[in-house]
Amino acid sequence: MRYRLGPEARAQGHRLHVHDSLGSTNTEAMAQARAGEIGPLWIATDRQEAGRGRRGNSWASLPGNLAASVLWPVTGVAPVHLAELGFVAGLALIEALEAACGTLPDTASSIAARSLKLKWPNDVLLGGAKLAGLLLEAETVPGGRRAVIVGFGVNVAAAPDGLPATSLAAMGYAGGAEALLEQLSDRMAARARAWDRGRNFAALRADWLARAAGLGSEIAVHSGGHILQGVFETIDEGGRLVILAPDGNRHTVTAGEVHFGTAATAA
């Protein structure tokens, strides 16, 4: 089966470019933006050789896993709302994964769906192990237009060794990366339409929090060489993490690496 988009995505004008091999789907999507492409345009590849995650980390994309990016049109989106696309994409991805888990045998389906969680700011966990990651990148391209890319990496067939990671195949999923992309594109189209260029972020924020990993629990956030420890209280109206510190003060975090539990400061 070859990659294709879902019917709702196609109806909304989404297009898809498929490659046998790429260095990075995000890099290719940004190259398309620099050449004048506006989107929504999906880039998918069977083999990604130089995938990357947040803060310059590499992302291993093993054979059979999903490596895809979407160039999202942001005309009419105020700059303050651009980062919210990461939450739009996170919800779209977890809903696509829930649909994938619905194809598993009854017992496995129920367990997998219950244990899928969103980890701030950009991961999806399955049973506490990393299943998928997102990478949001933005750039001002020729002509002064802002281009925003959302990259998706999902461990469909296999997870990299040596990490607390898992895959859909480990739960018995046999649908393949192609079926997952079809689900993902439809849910991205639906979630973005509901988000309405940031006008309805409050409702999206509530849905994200309902699926959040570690909400109300002890966490530590490593950010800029510092560690903030406390209780993960919420995300605010701008998508920033809010921590209630032991001294009763609240801190907001724009970016960082989250670790769960009281031993997280040692991570």
PDB file of C-alpha atoms in Angstrom:
ATOM      1  CA  MET A   1       0.000   0.000   0.000  1.00  0.00           C
ATOM      2  CA  ARG A   2       1.368   3.453  -0.897  1.00  0.00           C
ATOM      3  CA  TYR A   3       0.932   6.552   1.248  1.00  0.00           C
ATOM      4  CA  ARG A   4      -2.225   8.554   0.697  1.00  0.00           C
ATOM      5  CA  LEU A   5      -4.195  11.216   2.547  1.00  0.00           C
ATOM      6  CA  GLY A   6      -7.580  10.719   4.166  1.00  0.00           C
ATOM      7  CA  PRO A   7     -10.795  11.870   2.470  1.00  0.00           C
ATOM      8  CA  GLU A   8     -11.330  14.880   4.749  1.00  0.00           C
ATOM      9  CA  ALA A   9      -7.788  16.116   4.187  1.00  0.00           C
ATOM     10  CA  ARG A  10      -8.154  15.731   0.428  1.00  0.00           C
ATOM     11  CA  ALA A  11     -11.505  17.541   0.510  1.00  0.00           C
ATOM     12  CA  GLN A  12      -9.814  20.471   2.265  1.00  0.00           C
ATOM     13  CA  GLY A  13      -7.157  20.703  -0.444  1.00  0.00           C
ATOM     14  CA  HIS A  14      -4.277  18.915   1.286  1.00  0.00           C
ATOM     15  CA  ARG A  15      -1.677  17.466  -1.070  1.00  0.00           C
ATOM     16  CA  LEU A  16       0.987  14.806  -0.610  1.00  0.00           C
ATOM     17  CA  HIS A  17       4.521  14.272  -1.941  1.00  0.00           C
ATOM     18  CA  VAL A  18       5.974  10.801  -1.301  1.00  0.00           C
ATOM     19  CA  HIS A  19       9.698   9.988  -1.478  1.00  0.00           C
ATOM     20  CA  ASP A  20      11.570   6.715  -1.308  1.00  0.00           C
ATOM     21  CA  SER A  21      14.294   8.378   0.762  1.00  0.00           C
ATOM     22  CA  LEU A  22      14.956  11.802   2.300  1.00  0.00           C
ATOM     23  CA  GLY A  23      17.358  13.304   4.751  1.00  0.00           C
ATOM     24  CA  SER A  24      14.500  14.932   6.672  1.00  0.00           C
ATOM     25  CA  THR A  25      10.848  15.469   5.810  1.00  0.00           C
ATOM     26  CA  ASN A  26      10.927  18.785   7.692  1.00  0.00           C
ATOM     27  CA  THR A  27      13.877  19.953   5.604  1.00  0.00           C
ATOM     28  CA  GLU A  28      12.111  19.001   2.382  1.00  0.00           C
ATOM     29  CA  ALA A  29       8.891  20.726   3.480  1.00  0.00           C
ATOM     30  CA  MET A  30      10.803  23.922   4.303  1.00  0.00           C
ATOM     31  CA  ALA A  31      12.547  23.781   0.922  1.00  0.00           C
ATOM     32  CA  GLN A  32       9.120  23.646  -0.701  1.00  0.00           C
ATOM     33  CA  ALA A  33       8.055  26.685   1.360  1.00  0.00           C
ATOM     34  CA  ARG A  34      11.141  28.637   0.295  1.00  0.00           C
ATOM     35  CA  ALA A  35      10.277  27.829  -3.322  1.00  0.00           C
ATOM     36  CA  GLY A  36       6.829  29.421  -2.910  1.00  0.00           C
ATOM     37  CA  GLU A  37       4.673  26.519  -1.706  1.00  0.00           C
ATOM     38  CA  ILE A  38       2.007  27.609   0.800  1.00  0.00           C
ATOM     39  CA  GLY A  39       0.373  24.303   1.783  1.00  0.00           C
ATOM     40  CA  PRO A  40      -1.174  22.383   3.271  1.00  0.00           C
ATOM     41  CA  LEU A  41       1.389  20.015   1.796  1.00  0.00           C
ATOM     42  CA  TRP A  42       2.377  16.675   3.341  1.00  0.00           C
ATOM     43  CA  ILE A  43       5.802  15.149   2.794  1.00  0.00           C
ATOM     44  CA  ALA A  44       6.242  11.438   3.560  1.00  0.00           C
ATOM     45  CA  THR A  45       9.167   9.101   3.030  1.00  0.00           C
ATOM     46  CA  ASP A  46       9.825   5.404   3.319  1.00  0.00           C
ATOM     47  CA  ARG A  47      13.329   6.050   4.621  1.00  0.00           C
ATOM     48  CA  GLN A  48      14.492   9.107   6.572  1.00  0.00           C
ATOM     49  CA  GLU A  49      18.256   9.318   6.885  1.00  0.00           C
ATOM     50  CA  ALA A  50      18.760  12.449   9.008  1.00  0.00           C
ATOM     51  CA  GLY A  51      15.656  12.924  11.131  1.00  0.00           C
ATOM     52  CA  ARG A  52      15.906  15.331  14.016  1.00  0.00           C
ATOM     53  CA  GLY A  53      14.026  16.187  17.164  1.00  0.00           C
ATOM     54  CA  ARG A  54      13.883  19.209  19.424  1.00  0.00           C
ATOM     55  CA  ARG A  55      17.056  21.059  20.482  1.00  0.00           C
ATOM     56  CA  GLY A  56      19.086  19.473  17.670  1.00  0.00           C
ATOM     57  CA  ASN A  57      18.631  15.895  18.885  1.00  0.00           C
ATOM     58  CA  SER A  58      18.569  13.165  16.254  1.00  0.00           C
ATOM     59  CA  TRP A  59      15.441  11.095  15.667  1.00  0.00           C
ATOM     60  CA  ALA A  60      15.976   7.501  14.581  1.00  0.00           C
ATOM     61  CA  SER A  61      13.483   6.502  11.894  1.00  0.00           C
ATOM     62  CA  LEU A  62      13.606   2.730  11.519  1.00  0.00           C
ATOM     63  CA  PRO A  63      12.163   0.850   8.509  1.00  0.00           C
ATOM     64  CA  GLY A  64       8.375   0.663   8.668  1.00  0.00           C
ATOM     65  CA  ASN A  65       8.004   3.673  10.946  1.00  0.00           C
ATOM     66  CA  LEU A  66       6.178   6.866   9.992  1.00  0.00           C
ATOM     67  CA  ALA A  67       8.257   9.890   9.002  1.00  0.00           C
ATOM     68  CA  ALA A  68       6.073  12.698   7.672  1.00  0.00           C
ATOM     69  CA  SER A  69       5.771  16.483   7.803  1.00  0.00           C
ATOM     70  CA  VAL A  70       3.125  18.987   6.870  1.00  0.00           C
ATOM     71  CA  LEU A  71       3.684  22.539   5.656  1.00  0.00           C
ATOM     72  CA  TRP A  72       0.774  24.380   7.211  1.00  0.00           C
ATOM     73  CA  PRO A  73      -0.605  27.662   5.795  1.00  0.00           C
ATOM     74  CA  VAL A  74      -0.567  30.314   8.512  1.00  0.00           C
ATOM     75  CA  THR A  75      -1.940  33.295   6.614  1.00  0.00           C
ATOM     76  CA  GLY A  76      -4.203  35.137   9.028  1.00  0.00           C
ATOM     77  CA  VAL A  77      -2.692  33.471  12.102  1.00  0.00           C
ATOM     78  CA  ALA A  78      -1.345  35.997  14.613  1.00  0.00           C
ATOM     79  CA  PRO A  79       2.293  35.286  15.603  1.00  0.00           C
ATOM     80  CA  VAL A  80       1.228  34.677  19.206  1.00  0.00           C
ATOM     81  CA  HIS A  81      -0.840  31.686  18.061  1.00  0.00           C
ATOM     82  CA  LEU A  82       1.738  29.955  15.841  1.00  0.00           C
ATOM     83  CA  ALA A  83       3.121  27.692  18.590  1.00  0.00           C
ATOM     84  CA  GLU A  84      -0.405  26.413  19.241  1.00  0.00           C
ATOM     85  CA  LEU A  85      -0.094  24.358  16.064  1.00  0.00           C
ATOM     86  CA  GLY A  86       2.050  21.966  18.102  1.00  0.00           C
ATOM     87  CA  PHE A  87      -0.946  21.236  20.325  1.00  0.00           C
ATOM     88  CA  VAL A  88      -3.246  20.937  17.303  1.00  0.00           C
ATOM     89  CA  ALA A  89      -0.832  18.390  15.867  1.00  0.00           C
ATOM     90  CA  GLY A  90      -0.426  16.549  19.172  1.00  0.00           C
ATOM     91  CA  LEU A  91      -4.160  16.020  19.500  1.00  0.00           C
ATOM     92  CA  ALA A  92      -4.462  14.989  15.865  1.00  0.00           C
ATOM     93  CA  LEU A  93      -1.661  12.462  16.327  1.00  0.00           C
ATOM     94  CA  ILE A  94      -3.000  10.913  19.522  1.00  0.00           C
ATOM     95  CA  GLU A  95      -6.455  10.600  17.937  1.00  0.00           C
ATOM     96  CA  ALA A  96      -4.915   8.861  14.921  1.00  0.00           C
ATOM     97  CA  LEU A  97      -3.049   6.536  17.285  1.00  0.00           C
ATOM     98  CA  GLU A  98      -6.251   5.822  19.220  1.00  0.00           C
ATOM     99  CA  ALA A  99      -7.880   4.865  15.923  1.00  0.00           C
ATOM    100  CA  ALA A 100      -4.938   2.585  15.160  1.00  0.00           C
ATOM    101  CA  CYS A 101      -5.244   0.930  18.573  1.00  0.00           C
ATOM    102  CA  GLY A 102      -8.903   0.322  17.822  1.00  0.00           C
ATOM    103  CA  THR A 103      -7.776  -2.238  15.228  1.00  0.00           C
ATOM    104  CA  LEU A 104      -6.032  -4.362  17.885  1.00  0.00           C
ATOM    105  CA  PRO A 105      -7.612  -7.370  19.616  1.00  0.00           C
ATOM    106  CA  ASP A 106     -10.150  -6.234  22.219  1.00  0.00           C
ATOM    107  CA  THR A 107      -7.971  -6.548  25.323  1.00  0.00           C
ATOM    108  CA  ALA A 108      -4.885  -4.957  23.751  1.00  0.00           C
ATOM    109  CA  SER A 109      -7.008  -2.224  22.175  1.00  0.00           C
ATOM    110  CA  SER A 110      -8.465  -1.176  25.512  1.00  0.00           C
ATOM    111  CA  ILE A 111      -5.122  -1.219  27.310  1.00  0.00           C
ATOM    112  CA  ALA A 112      -3.326   0.717  24.548  1.00  0.00           C
ATOM    113  CA  ALA A 113      -6.009   3.386  24.177  1.00  0.00           C
ATOM    114  CA  ARG A 114      -6.056   4.034  27.933  1.00  0.00           C
ATOM    115  CA  SER A 115      -2.279   4.308  28.179  1.00  0.00           C
ATOM    116  CA  LEU A 116      -1.753   6.766  25.304  1.00  0.00           C
ATOM    117  CA  LYS A 117      -0.764  10.138  26.774  1.00  0.00           C
ATOM    118  CA  LEU A 118       0.558  13.477  25.552  1.00  0.00           C
ATOM    119  CA  LYS A 119       3.819  14.574  27.142  1.00  0.00           C
ATOM    120  CA  TRP A 120       4.473  18.313  27.093  1.00  0.00           C
ATOM    121  CA  PRO A 121       5.525  19.748  24.804  1.00  0.00           C
ATOM    122  CA  ASN A 122       5.764  17.339  21.898  1.00  0.00           C
ATOM    123  CA  ASP A 123       5.742  13.589  22.639  1.00  0.00           C
ATOM    124  CA  VAL A 124       3.186  10.806  22.712  1.00  0.00           C
ATOM    125  CA  LEU A 125       3.695   8.064  25.292  1.00  0.00           C
ATOM    126  CA  LEU A 126       2.301   4.545  25.281  1.00  0.00           C
ATOM    127  CA  GLY A 127       2.429   2.903  28.686  1.00  0.00           C
ATOM    128  CA  GLY A 128       4.928   5.545  29.789  1.00  0.00           C
ATOM    129  CA  ALA A 129       7.350   4.818  26.928  1.00  0.00           C
ATOM    130  CA  LYS A 130       7.924   7.117  23.976  1.00  0.00           C
ATOM    131  CA  LEU A 131       5.890   6.164  20.933  1.00  0.00           C
ATOM    132  CA  ALA A 132       5.991   9.342  18.842  1.00  0.00           C
ATOM    133  CA  GLY A 133       7.446  12.817  18.664  1.00  0.00           C
ATOM    134  CA  LEU A 134       6.623  16.114  16.992  1.00  0.00           C
ATOM    135  CA  LEU A 135       8.886  18.860  15.725  1.00  0.00           C
ATOM    136  CA  LEU A 136       7.484  22.325  15.004  1.00  0.00           C
ATOM    137  CA  GLU A 137       9.723  24.621  12.944  1.00  0.00           C
ATOM    138  CA  ALA A 138       9.083  28.111  11.602  1.00  0.00           C
ATOM    139  CA  GLU A 139      10.998  30.360   9.226  1.00  0.00           C
ATOM    140  CA  THR A 140      10.488  33.578   7.320  1.00  0.00           C
ATOM    141  CA  VAL A 141      10.814  32.586   3.668  1.00  0.00           C
ATOM    142  CA  PRO A 142      11.469  34.762   0.590  1.00  0.00           C
ATOM    143  CA  GLY A 143       8.756  37.363   0.202  1.00  0.00           C
ATOM    144  CA  GLY A 144       8.489  37.845   3.956  1.00  0.00           C
ATOM    145  CA  ARG A 145       5.956  35.060   4.433  1.00  0.00           C
ATOM    146  CA  ARG A 146       6.060  32.930   7.578  1.00  0.00           C
ATOM    147  CA  ALA A 147       6.311  29.175   6.948  1.00  0.00           C
ATOM    148  CA  VAL A 148       5.458  26.634   9.663  1.00  0.00           C
ATOM    149  CA  ILE A 149       6.289  22.937   9.430  1.00  0.00           C
ATOM    150  CA  VAL A 150       5.075  20.179  11.748  1.00  0.00           C
ATOM    151  CA  GLY A 151       7.080  16.959  11.629  1.00  0.00           C
ATOM    152  CA  PHE A 152       5.751  13.623  12.877  1.00  0.00           C
ATOM    153  CA  GLY A 153       7.867  10.625  13.816  1.00  0.00           C
ATOM    154  CA  VAL A 154       6.016   7.508  14.989  1.00  0.00           C
ATOM    155  CA  ASN A 155       7.435   4.140  16.015  1.00  0.00           C
ATOM    156  CA  VAL A 156       5.002   2.025  14.021  1.00  0.00           C
ATOM    157  CA  ALA A 157       7.041  -1.098  13.278  1.00  0.00           C
ATOM    158  CA  ALA A 158       9.946  -0.792  15.720  1.00  0.00           C
ATOM    159  CA  ALA A 159      11.451   1.305  18.500  1.00  0.00           C
ATOM    160  CA  PRO A 160      15.141   2.249  18.754  1.00  0.00           C
ATOM    161  CA  ASP A 161      17.262   0.203  21.141  1.00  0.00           C
ATOM    162  CA  GLY A 162      18.584   1.605  24.381  1.00  0.00           C
ATOM    163  CA  LEU A 163      15.727   4.033  25.006  1.00  0.00           C
ATOM    164  CA  PRO A 164      12.490   3.910  27.029  1.00  0.00           C
ATOM    165  CA  ALA A 165      10.542   3.654  23.779  1.00  0.00           C
ATOM    166  CA  THR A 166       7.921   1.374  22.281  1.00  0.00           C
ATOM    167  CA  SER A 167       6.098   0.755  19.003  1.00  0.00           C
ATOM    168  CA  LEU A 168       2.597   0.063  17.762  1.00  0.00           C
ATOM    169  CA  ALA A 169       3.778  -3.302  16.468  1.00  0.00           C
ATOM    170  CA  ALA A 170       4.699  -4.291  20.028  1.00  0.00           C
ATOM    171  CA  MET A 171       0.973  -4.033  20.831  1.00  0.00           C
ATOM    172  CA  GLY A 172       0.041  -6.133  17.815  1.00  0.00           C
ATOM    173  CA  TYR A 173      -0.712  -3.379  15.301  1.00  0.00           C
ATOM    174  CA  ALA A 174      -0.381  -4.572  11.709  1.00  0.00           C
ATOM    175  CA  GLY A 175      -1.841  -1.626   9.800  1.00  0.00           C
ATOM    176  CA  GLY A 176       1.413  -0.021   8.696  1.00  0.00           C
ATOM    177  CA  ALA A 177       2.606   3.568   8.534  1.00  0.00           C
ATOM    178  CA  GLU A 178       0.505   4.229   5.435  1.00  0.00           C
ATOM    179  CA  ALA A 179      -2.802   3.623   7.225  1.00  0.00           C
ATOM    180  CA  LEU A 180      -1.650   5.787  10.136  1.00  0.00           C
ATOM    181  CA  LEU A 181      -0.840   8.737   7.854  1.00  0.00           C
ATOM    182  CA  GLU A 182      -4.292   8.522   6.309  1.00  0.00           C
ATOM    183  CA  GLN A 183      -5.853   8.766   9.780  1.00  0.00           C
ATOM    184  CA  LEU A 184      -3.447  11.500  10.863  1.00  0.00           C
ATOM    185  CA  SER A 185      -4.094  13.761   7.877  1.00  0.00           C
ATOM    186  CA  ASP A 186      -7.858  13.637   8.436  1.00  0.00           C
ATOM    187  CA  ARG A 187      -7.546  14.386  12.126  1.00  0.00           C
ATOM    188  CA  MET A 188      -5.100  17.214  11.493  1.00  0.00           C
ATOM    189  CA  ALA A 189      -7.581  18.748   9.057  1.00  0.00           C
ATOM    190  CA  ALA A 190     -10.421  18.442  11.576  1.00  0.00           C
ATOM    191  CA  ARG A 191      -8.438  19.696  14.577  1.00  0.00           C
ATOM    192  CA  ALA A 192      -7.019  22.670  12.670  1.00  0.00           C
ATOM    193  CA  ARG A 193     -10.481  23.642  11.466  1.00  0.00           C
ATOM    194  CA  ALA A 194     -11.776  23.561  15.053  1.00  0.00           C
ATOM    195  CA  TRP A 195      -8.741  25.537  16.288  1.00  0.00           C
ATOM    196  CA  ASP A 196      -9.703  28.236  13.748  1.00  0.00           C
ATOM    197  CA  ARG A 197      -6.315  30.041  13.594  1.00  0.00           C
ATOM    198  CA  GLY A 198      -6.152  30.329  17.386  1.00  0.00           C
ATOM    199  CA  ARG A 199      -9.667  31.601  18.021  1.00  0.00           C
ATOM    200  CA  ASN A 200     -10.653  28.359  19.778  1.00  0.00           C
ATOM    201  CA  PHE A 201      -7.437  27.426  21.551  1.00  0.00           C
ATOM    202  CA  ALA A 202      -9.225  27.318  24.923  1.00  0.00           C
ATOM    203  CA  ALA A 203     -11.288  24.291  23.861  1.00  0.00           C
ATOM    204  CA  LEU A 204      -8.260  22.599  22.316  1.00  0.00           C
ATOM    205  CA  ARG A 205      -6.260  23.260  25.499  1.00  0.00           C
ATOM    206  CA  ALA A 206      -8.946  21.499  27.571  1.00  0.00           C
ATOM    207  CA  ASP A 207      -8.824  18.465  25.265  1.00  0.00           C
ATOM    208  CA  TRP A 208      -5.022  18.384  25.456  1.00  0.00           C
ATOM    209  CA  LEU A 209      -5.048  18.517  29.262  1.00  0.00           C
ATOM    210  CA  ALA A 210      -7.528  15.625  29.375  1.00  0.00           C
ATOM    211  CA  ARG A 211      -4.832  13.460  27.733  1.00  0.00           C
ATOM    212  CA  ALA A 212      -1.785  14.943  29.487  1.00  0.00           C
ATOM    213  CA  ALA A 213       0.845  12.691  31.043  1.00  0.00           C
ATOM    214  CA  GLY A 214       1.804  13.561  34.612  1.00  0.00           C
ATOM    215  CA  LEU A 215      -0.860  16.192  35.211  1.00  0.00           C
ATOM    216  CA  GLY A 216      -1.114  16.843  38.963  1.00  0.00           C
ATOM    217  CA  SER A 217       2.078  14.880  39.648  1.00  0.00           C
ATOM    218  CA  GLU A 218       5.659  15.693  40.598  1.00  0.00           C
ATOM    219  CA  ILE A 219       7.841  16.652  37.649  1.00  0.00           C
ATOM    220  CA  ALA A 220      11.170  18.298  36.980  1.00  0.00           C
ATOM    221  CA  VAL A 221      11.833  20.430  33.935  1.00  0.00           C
ATOM    222  CA  HIS A 222      15.357  20.853  32.618  1.00  0.00           C
ATOM    223  CA  SER A 223      15.540  24.187  30.794  1.00  0.00           C
ATOM    224  CA  GLY A 224      18.479  26.415  29.953  1.00  0.00           C
ATOM    225  CA  GLY A 225      20.808  24.673  32.388  1.00  0.00           C
ATOM    226  CA  HIS A 226      18.323  24.999  35.239  1.00  0.00           C
ATOM    227  CA  ILE A 227      15.978  22.511  36.878  1.00  0.00           C
ATOM    228  CA  LEU A 228      12.515  23.465  38.055  1.00  0.00           C
ATOM    229  CA  GLN A 229      10.782  20.944  40.296  1.00  0.00           C
ATOM    230  CA  GLY A 230       7.206  20.880  41.502  1.00  0.00           C
ATOM    231  CA  VAL A 231       3.716  19.768  40.548  1.00  0.00           C
ATOM    232  CA  PHE A 232       2.574  19.892  36.926  1.00  0.00           C
ATOM    233  CA  GLU A 233      -0.471  22.086  37.477  1.00  0.00           C
ATOM    234  CA  THR A 234      -1.636  22.949  33.950  1.00  0.00           C
ATOM    235  CA  ILE A 235      -0.687  24.557  30.652  1.00  0.00           C
ATOM    236  CA  ASP A 236      -1.676  28.194  30.383  1.00  0.00           C
ATOM    237  CA  GLU A 237      -3.547  30.030  27.638  1.00  0.00           C
ATOM    238  CA  GLY A 238      -0.321  30.271  25.624  1.00  0.00           C
ATOM    239  CA  GLY A 239       0.535  26.566  25.927  1.00  0.00           C
ATOM    240  CA  ARG A 240       3.279  27.150  28.507  1.00  0.00           C
ATOM    241  CA  LEU A 241       3.819  24.588  31.257  1.00  0.00           C
ATOM    242  CA  VAL A 242       2.797  25.779  34.728  1.00  0.00           C
ATOM    243  CA  ILE A 243       4.629  24.291  37.725  1.00  0.00           C
ATOM    244  CA  LEU A 244       3.569  24.753  41.334  1.00  0.00           C
ATOM    245  CA  ALA A 245       6.859  24.805  43.248  1.00  0.00           C
ATOM    246  CA  PRO A 246       7.255  23.475  46.817  1.00  0.00           C
ATOM    247  CA  ASP A 247       7.464  27.067  48.119  1.00  0.00           C
ATOM    248  CA  GLY A 248       4.004  27.799  46.713  1.00  0.00           C
ATOM    249  CA  ASN A 249       5.194  29.912  43.791  1.00  0.00           C
ATOM    250  CA  ARG A 250       4.084  29.184  40.240  1.00  0.00           C
ATOM    251  CA  HIS A 251       6.503  29.124  37.345  1.00  0.00           C
ATOM    252  CA  THR A 252       5.744  29.076  33.632  1.00  0.00           C
ATOM    253  CA  VAL A 253       8.060  27.264  31.247  1.00  0.00           C
ATOM    254  CA  THR A 254       8.190  27.943  27.517  1.00  0.00           C
ATOM    255  CA  ALA A 255      10.563  25.125  26.564  1.00  0.00           C
ATOM    256  CA  GLY A 256      12.321  22.299  28.360  1.00  0.00           C
ATOM    257  CA  GLU A 257      12.701  18.583  28.943  1.00  0.00           C
ATOM    258  CA  VAL A 258      10.157  17.073  31.330  1.00  0.00           C
ATOM    259  CA  HIS A 259      10.978  14.209  33.692  1.00  0.00           C
ATOM    260  CA  PHE A 260       8.368  12.548  35.859  1.00  0.00           C
ATOM    261  CA  GLY A 261       8.517  11.601  39.538  1.00  0.00           C
ATOM    262  CA  THR A 262      10.334  12.793  42.629  1.00  0.00           C
ATOM    263  CA  ALA A 263      13.645  11.364  41.366  1.00  0.00           C
ATOM    264  CA  ALA A 264      13.428  13.403  38.189  1.00  0.00           C
ATOM    265  CA  THR A 265      16.049  15.935  39.262  1.00  0.00           C
ATOM    266  CA  ALA A 266      18.693  13.274  38.835  1.00  0.00           C
ATOM    267  CA  ALA A 267      17.715  12.530  35.233  1.00  0.00           C
TER     268      ALA A 267
END
